[in-house]
């Protein structure tokens, strides 16, 4: 019988195809100057160029525009309402701040985007005006951008001024709200007078019927609803005011864009990575060209791409 021979694994072939870490380190060491100096030059050049880029500053203001609380309604009477609380939905205030009807007069007053059409100017202005509403406190945060600190704060203040104007009803809407308010006040006055009469009767020595007690309870509930309606109508007529501004527009000290150091570091790292890939790929092609088994394939690739050599 012929002895069986176990095939030996192609150790040499495996070694040829494996990436030798030492060879990679040799390639990196041989190109160390290129991999270090070039990224530094690109990073410093980018940093120097970043100082020539236009800066962007942001001014921030905070506005309180929450609906009236039960405490505010309870403290309401016929002639007084807590002015620190307004009946304006914060989400509505946010939509007002970025609406074309509000931004158009602001842009005209400040002379921004004069060379643009109305629609294009409003679109560009929306990129400079950012509104956010707090989930818990319902505070409206208004952030505006400008090329200078003064320009950013001025834009923020003008948007706030327009918000106050837009929030106040005018014309037929104001007349209708005033008519409703007068009617609610009349009803409330009559309810208060009736409450006093029934209260005096219930507190007297005369026996109280069940119907009288029920009427008195219903009257108290109706009075609470009337107080709430009066408070809401008064606040809707007043709209927003300076008392609703929690934080006035800030004057920024540092630009938010461009972030010069971050841009320079990103440029240097990108250059270093690109050069490292280039150096390793070039060395790999050189090694492949010296191997007869792959030299023919490289030659075919060159011919297919129309390259000489």
PDB file of N, CA and C in Angstrom, residues 44-87:
ATOM      1  N   UNK A  44      -2.875  75.037  10.108  1.00  0.00           N
ATOM      2  CA  UNK A  44      -2.541  76.440  10.373  1.00  0.00           C
ATOM      3  C   UNK A  44      -3.083  77.358   9.283  1.00  0.00           C
ATOM      4  N   UNK A  45      -3.034  76.904   8.053  1.00  0.00           N
ATOM      5  CA  UNK A  45      -3.585  77.712   6.956  1.00  0.00           C
ATOM      6  C   UNK A  45      -5.098  77.883   7.112  1.00  0.00           C
ATOM      7  N   UNK A  46      -5.770  76.791   7.496  1.00  0.00           N
ATOM      8  CA  UNK A  46      -7.211  76.871   7.704  1.00  0.00           C
ATOM      9  C   UNK A  46      -7.539  77.798   8.868  1.00  0.00           C
ATOM     10  N   UNK A  47      -6.748  77.727   9.941  1.00  0.00           N
ATOM     11  CA  UNK A  47      -6.971  78.602  11.094  1.00  0.00           C
ATOM     12  C   UNK A  47      -6.790  80.065  10.714  1.00  0.00           C
ATOM     13  N   UNK A  48      -5.754  80.350   9.927  1.00  0.00           N
ATOM     14  CA  UNK A  48      -5.537  81.727   9.490  1.00  0.00           C
ATOM     15  C   UNK A  48      -6.665  82.199   8.579  1.00  0.00           C
ATOM     16  N   UNK A  49      -7.119  81.294   7.688  1.00  0.00           N
ATOM     17  CA  UNK A  49      -8.216  81.680   6.804  1.00  0.00           C
ATOM     18  C   UNK A  49      -9.528  81.847   7.536  1.00  0.00           C
ATOM     19  N   UNK A  50      -9.710  81.122   8.666  1.00  0.00           N
ATOM     20  CA  UNK A  50     -10.965  81.223   9.417  1.00  0.00           C
ATOM     21  C   UNK A  50     -11.170  82.612   9.995  1.00  0.00           C
ATOM     22  N   UNK A  51     -10.068  83.327  10.269  1.00  0.00           N
ATOM     23  CA  UNK A  51     -10.199  84.685  10.797  1.00  0.00           C
ATOM     24  C   UNK A  51     -10.732  85.650   9.746  1.00  0.00           C
ATOM     25  N   UNK A  52     -10.613  85.275   8.493  1.00  0.00           N
ATOM     26  CA  UNK A  52     -11.139  86.131   7.425  1.00  0.00           C
ATOM     27  C   UNK A  52     -12.600  85.834   7.116  1.00  0.00           C
ATOM     28  N   UNK A  53     -13.118  84.732   7.612  1.00  0.00           N
ATOM     29  CA  UNK A  53     -14.513  84.391   7.377  1.00  0.00           C
ATOM     30  C   UNK A  53     -15.423  85.303   8.196  1.00  0.00           C
ATOM     31  N   UNK A  54     -16.615  85.604   7.695  1.00  0.00           N
ATOM     32  CA  UNK A  54     -17.537  86.451   8.474  1.00  0.00           C
ATOM     33  C   UNK A  54     -17.996  85.741   9.745  1.00  0.00           C
ATOM     34  N   UNK A  55     -18.031  86.479  10.836  1.00  0.00           N
ATOM     35  CA  UNK A  55     -18.445  85.920  12.127  1.00  0.00           C
ATOM     36  C   UNK A  55     -19.958  86.014  12.295  1.00  0.00           C
ATOM     37  N   UNK A  56     -20.489  85.123  13.099  1.00  0.00           N
ATOM     38  CA  UNK A  56     -21.913  85.101  13.404  1.00  0.00           C
ATOM     39  C   UNK A  56     -22.107  85.150  14.914  1.00  0.00           C
ATOM     40  N   UNK A  57     -22.874  86.129  15.361  1.00  0.00           N
ATOM     41  CA  UNK A  57     -23.181  86.279  16.785  1.00  0.00           C
ATOM     42  C   UNK A  57     -24.658  85.964  17.013  1.00  0.00           C
ATOM     43  N   UNK A  58     -24.979  85.506  18.223  1.00  0.00           N
ATOM     44  CA  UNK A  58     -26.360  85.159  18.559  1.00  0.00           C
ATOM     45  C   UNK A  58     -26.797  85.900  19.815  1.00  0.00           C
ATOM     46  N   UNK A  59     -27.973  86.521  19.716  1.00  0.00           N
ATOM     47  CA  UNK A  59     -28.598  87.186  20.864  1.00  0.00           C
ATOM     48  C   UNK A  59     -29.795  86.354  21.306  1.00  0.00           C
ATOM     49  N   UNK A  60     -29.979  86.222  22.617  1.00  0.00           N
ATOM     50  CA  UNK A  60     -31.018  85.367  23.175  1.00  0.00           C
ATOM     51  C   UNK A  60     -31.926  86.177  24.090  1.00  0.00           C
ATOM     52  N   UNK A  61     -33.220  85.978  23.959  1.00  0.00           N
ATOM     53  CA  UNK A  61     -34.205  86.562  24.864  1.00  0.00           C
ATOM     54  C   UNK A  61     -35.211  85.481  25.233  1.00  0.00           C
ATOM     55  N   UNK A  62     -35.866  85.659  26.375  1.00  0.00           N
ATOM     56  CA  UNK A  62     -36.825  84.679  26.886  1.00  0.00           C
ATOM     57  C   UNK A  62     -38.131  85.396  27.166  1.00  0.00           C
ATOM     58  N   UNK A  63     -39.221  84.789  26.709  1.00  0.00           N
ATOM     59  CA  UNK A  63     -40.547  85.387  26.818  1.00  0.00           C
ATOM     60  C   UNK A  63     -41.483  84.417  27.513  1.00  0.00           C
ATOM     61  N   UNK A  64     -42.267  84.933  28.462  1.00  0.00           N
ATOM     62  CA  UNK A  64     -43.272  84.120  29.138  1.00  0.00           C
ATOM     63  C   UNK A  64     -44.618  84.369  28.480  1.00  0.00           C
ATOM     64  N   UNK A  65     -45.205  83.306  27.943  1.00  0.00           N
ATOM     65  CA  UNK A  65     -46.483  83.456  27.237  1.00  0.00           C
ATOM     66  C   UNK A  65     -47.405  82.299  27.563  1.00  0.00           C
ATOM     67  N   UNK A  66     -47.387  81.866  28.828  1.00  0.00           N
ATOM     68  CA  UNK A  66     -48.219  80.739  29.228  1.00  0.00           C
ATOM     69  C   UNK A  66     -49.650  81.140  29.487  1.00  0.00           C
ATOM     70  N   UNK A  67     -50.550  80.157  29.507  1.00  0.00           N
ATOM     71  CA  UNK A  67     -51.946  80.424  29.784  1.00  0.00           C
ATOM     72  C   UNK A  67     -52.128  80.716  31.270  1.00  0.00           C
ATOM     73  N   UNK A  68     -53.165  81.440  31.667  1.00  0.00           N
ATOM     74  CA  UNK A  68     -53.354  81.819  33.052  1.00  0.00           C
ATOM     75  C   UNK A  68     -53.558  80.610  33.945  1.00  0.00           C
ATOM     76  N   UNK A  69     -52.954  80.667  35.129  1.00  0.00           N
ATOM     77  CA  UNK A  69     -53.085  79.583  36.086  1.00  0.00           C
ATOM     78  C   UNK A  69     -54.331  79.777  36.927  1.00  0.00           C
ATOM     79  N   UNK A  70     -54.662  78.758  37.707  1.00  0.00           N
ATOM     80  CA  UNK A  70     -55.832  78.864  38.569  1.00  0.00           C
ATOM     81  C   UNK A  70     -55.650  79.943  39.618  1.00  0.00           C
ATOM     82  N   UNK A  71     -54.397  80.158  40.060  1.00  0.00           N
ATOM     83  CA  UNK A  71     -54.145  81.215  41.039  1.00  0.00           C
ATOM     84  C   UNK A  71     -54.394  82.587  40.440  1.00  0.00           C
ATOM     85  N   UNK A  72     -54.024  82.753  39.158  1.00  0.00           N
ATOM     86  CA  UNK A  72     -54.249  84.040  38.515  1.00  0.00           C
ATOM     87  C   UNK A  72     -55.725  84.298  38.336  1.00  0.00           C
ATOM     88  N   UNK A  73     -56.476  83.254  37.991  1.00  0.00           N
ATOM     89  CA  UNK A  73     -57.915  83.426  37.821  1.00  0.00           C
ATOM     90  C   UNK A  73     -58.573  83.712  39.160  1.00  0.00           C
ATOM     91  N   UNK A  74     -58.113  83.052  40.211  1.00  0.00           N
ATOM     92  CA  UNK A  74     -58.711  83.255  41.519  1.00  0.00           C
ATOM     93  C   UNK A  74     -58.478  84.668  42.025  1.00  0.00           C
ATOM     94  N   UNK A  75     -57.336  85.271  41.658  1.00  0.00           N
ATOM     95  CA  UNK A  75     -57.039  86.624  42.110  1.00  0.00           C
ATOM     96  C   UNK A  75     -57.668  87.683  41.230  1.00  0.00           C
ATOM     97  N   UNK A  76     -58.368  87.257  40.183  1.00  0.00           N
ATOM     98  CA  UNK A  76     -58.977  88.192  39.250  1.00  0.00           C
ATOM     99  C   UNK A  76     -60.261  88.760  39.844  1.00  0.00           C
ATOM    100  N   UNK A  77     -60.503  90.043  39.655  1.00  0.00           N
ATOM    101  CA  UNK A  77     -61.782  90.645  39.997  1.00  0.00           C
ATOM    102  C   UNK A  77     -62.250  91.473  38.821  1.00  0.00           C
ATOM    103  N   UNK A  78     -63.215  92.323  39.023  1.00  0.00           N
ATOM    104  CA  UNK A  78     -63.798  93.056  37.907  1.00  0.00           C
ATOM    105  C   UNK A  78     -62.835  94.053  37.293  1.00  0.00           C
ATOM    106  N   UNK A  79     -61.866  94.522  38.029  1.00  0.00           N
ATOM    107  CA  UNK A  79     -61.016  95.569  37.480  1.00  0.00           C
ATOM    108  C   UNK A  79     -59.543  95.253  37.486  1.00  0.00           C
ATOM    109  N   UNK A  80     -59.136  94.070  37.886  1.00  0.00           N
ATOM    110  CA  UNK A  80     -57.710  93.771  38.009  1.00  0.00           C
ATOM    111  C   UNK A  80     -57.422  92.359  37.537  1.00  0.00           C
ATOM    112  N   UNK A  81     -56.350  92.227  36.734  1.00  0.00           N
ATOM    113  CA  UNK A  81     -55.874  90.923  36.284  1.00  0.00           C
ATOM    114  C   UNK A  81     -54.358  90.918  36.408  1.00  0.00           C
ATOM    115  N   UNK A  82     -53.818  89.813  36.820  1.00  0.00           N
ATOM    116  CA  UNK A  82     -52.374  89.683  36.943  1.00  0.00           C
ATOM    117  C   UNK A  82     -51.738  89.824  35.574  1.00  0.00           C
ATOM    118  N   UNK A  83     -50.973  90.900  35.370  1.00  0.00           N
ATOM    119  CA  UNK A  83     -50.398  91.183  34.049  1.00  0.00           C
ATOM    120  C   UNK A  83     -49.194  90.311  33.739  1.00  0.00           C
ATOM    121  N   UNK A  84     -48.710  89.567  34.720  1.00  0.00           N
ATOM    122  CA  UNK A  84     -47.542  88.712  34.476  1.00  0.00           C
ATOM    123  C   UNK A  84     -47.907  87.440  33.748  1.00  0.00           C
ATOM    124  N   UNK A  85     -49.217  87.190  33.592  1.00  0.00           N
ATOM    125  CA  UNK A  85     -49.669  85.984  32.906  1.00  0.00           C
ATOM    126  C   UNK A  85     -50.489  86.392  31.693  1.00  0.00           C
ATOM    127  N   UNK A  86     -50.260  85.732  30.553  1.00  0.00           N
ATOM    128  CA  UNK A  86     -50.983  86.094  29.349  1.00  0.00           C
ATOM    129  C   UNK A  86     -51.665  84.872  28.765  1.00  0.00           C
ATOM    130  N   UNK A  87     -52.722  85.124  28.088  1.00  0.00           N
ATOM    131  CA  UNK A  87     -53.469  84.037  27.457  1.00  0.00           C
ATOM    132  C   UNK A  87     -53.047  83.928  26.000  1.00  0.00           C
TER     133      UNK A  87
END
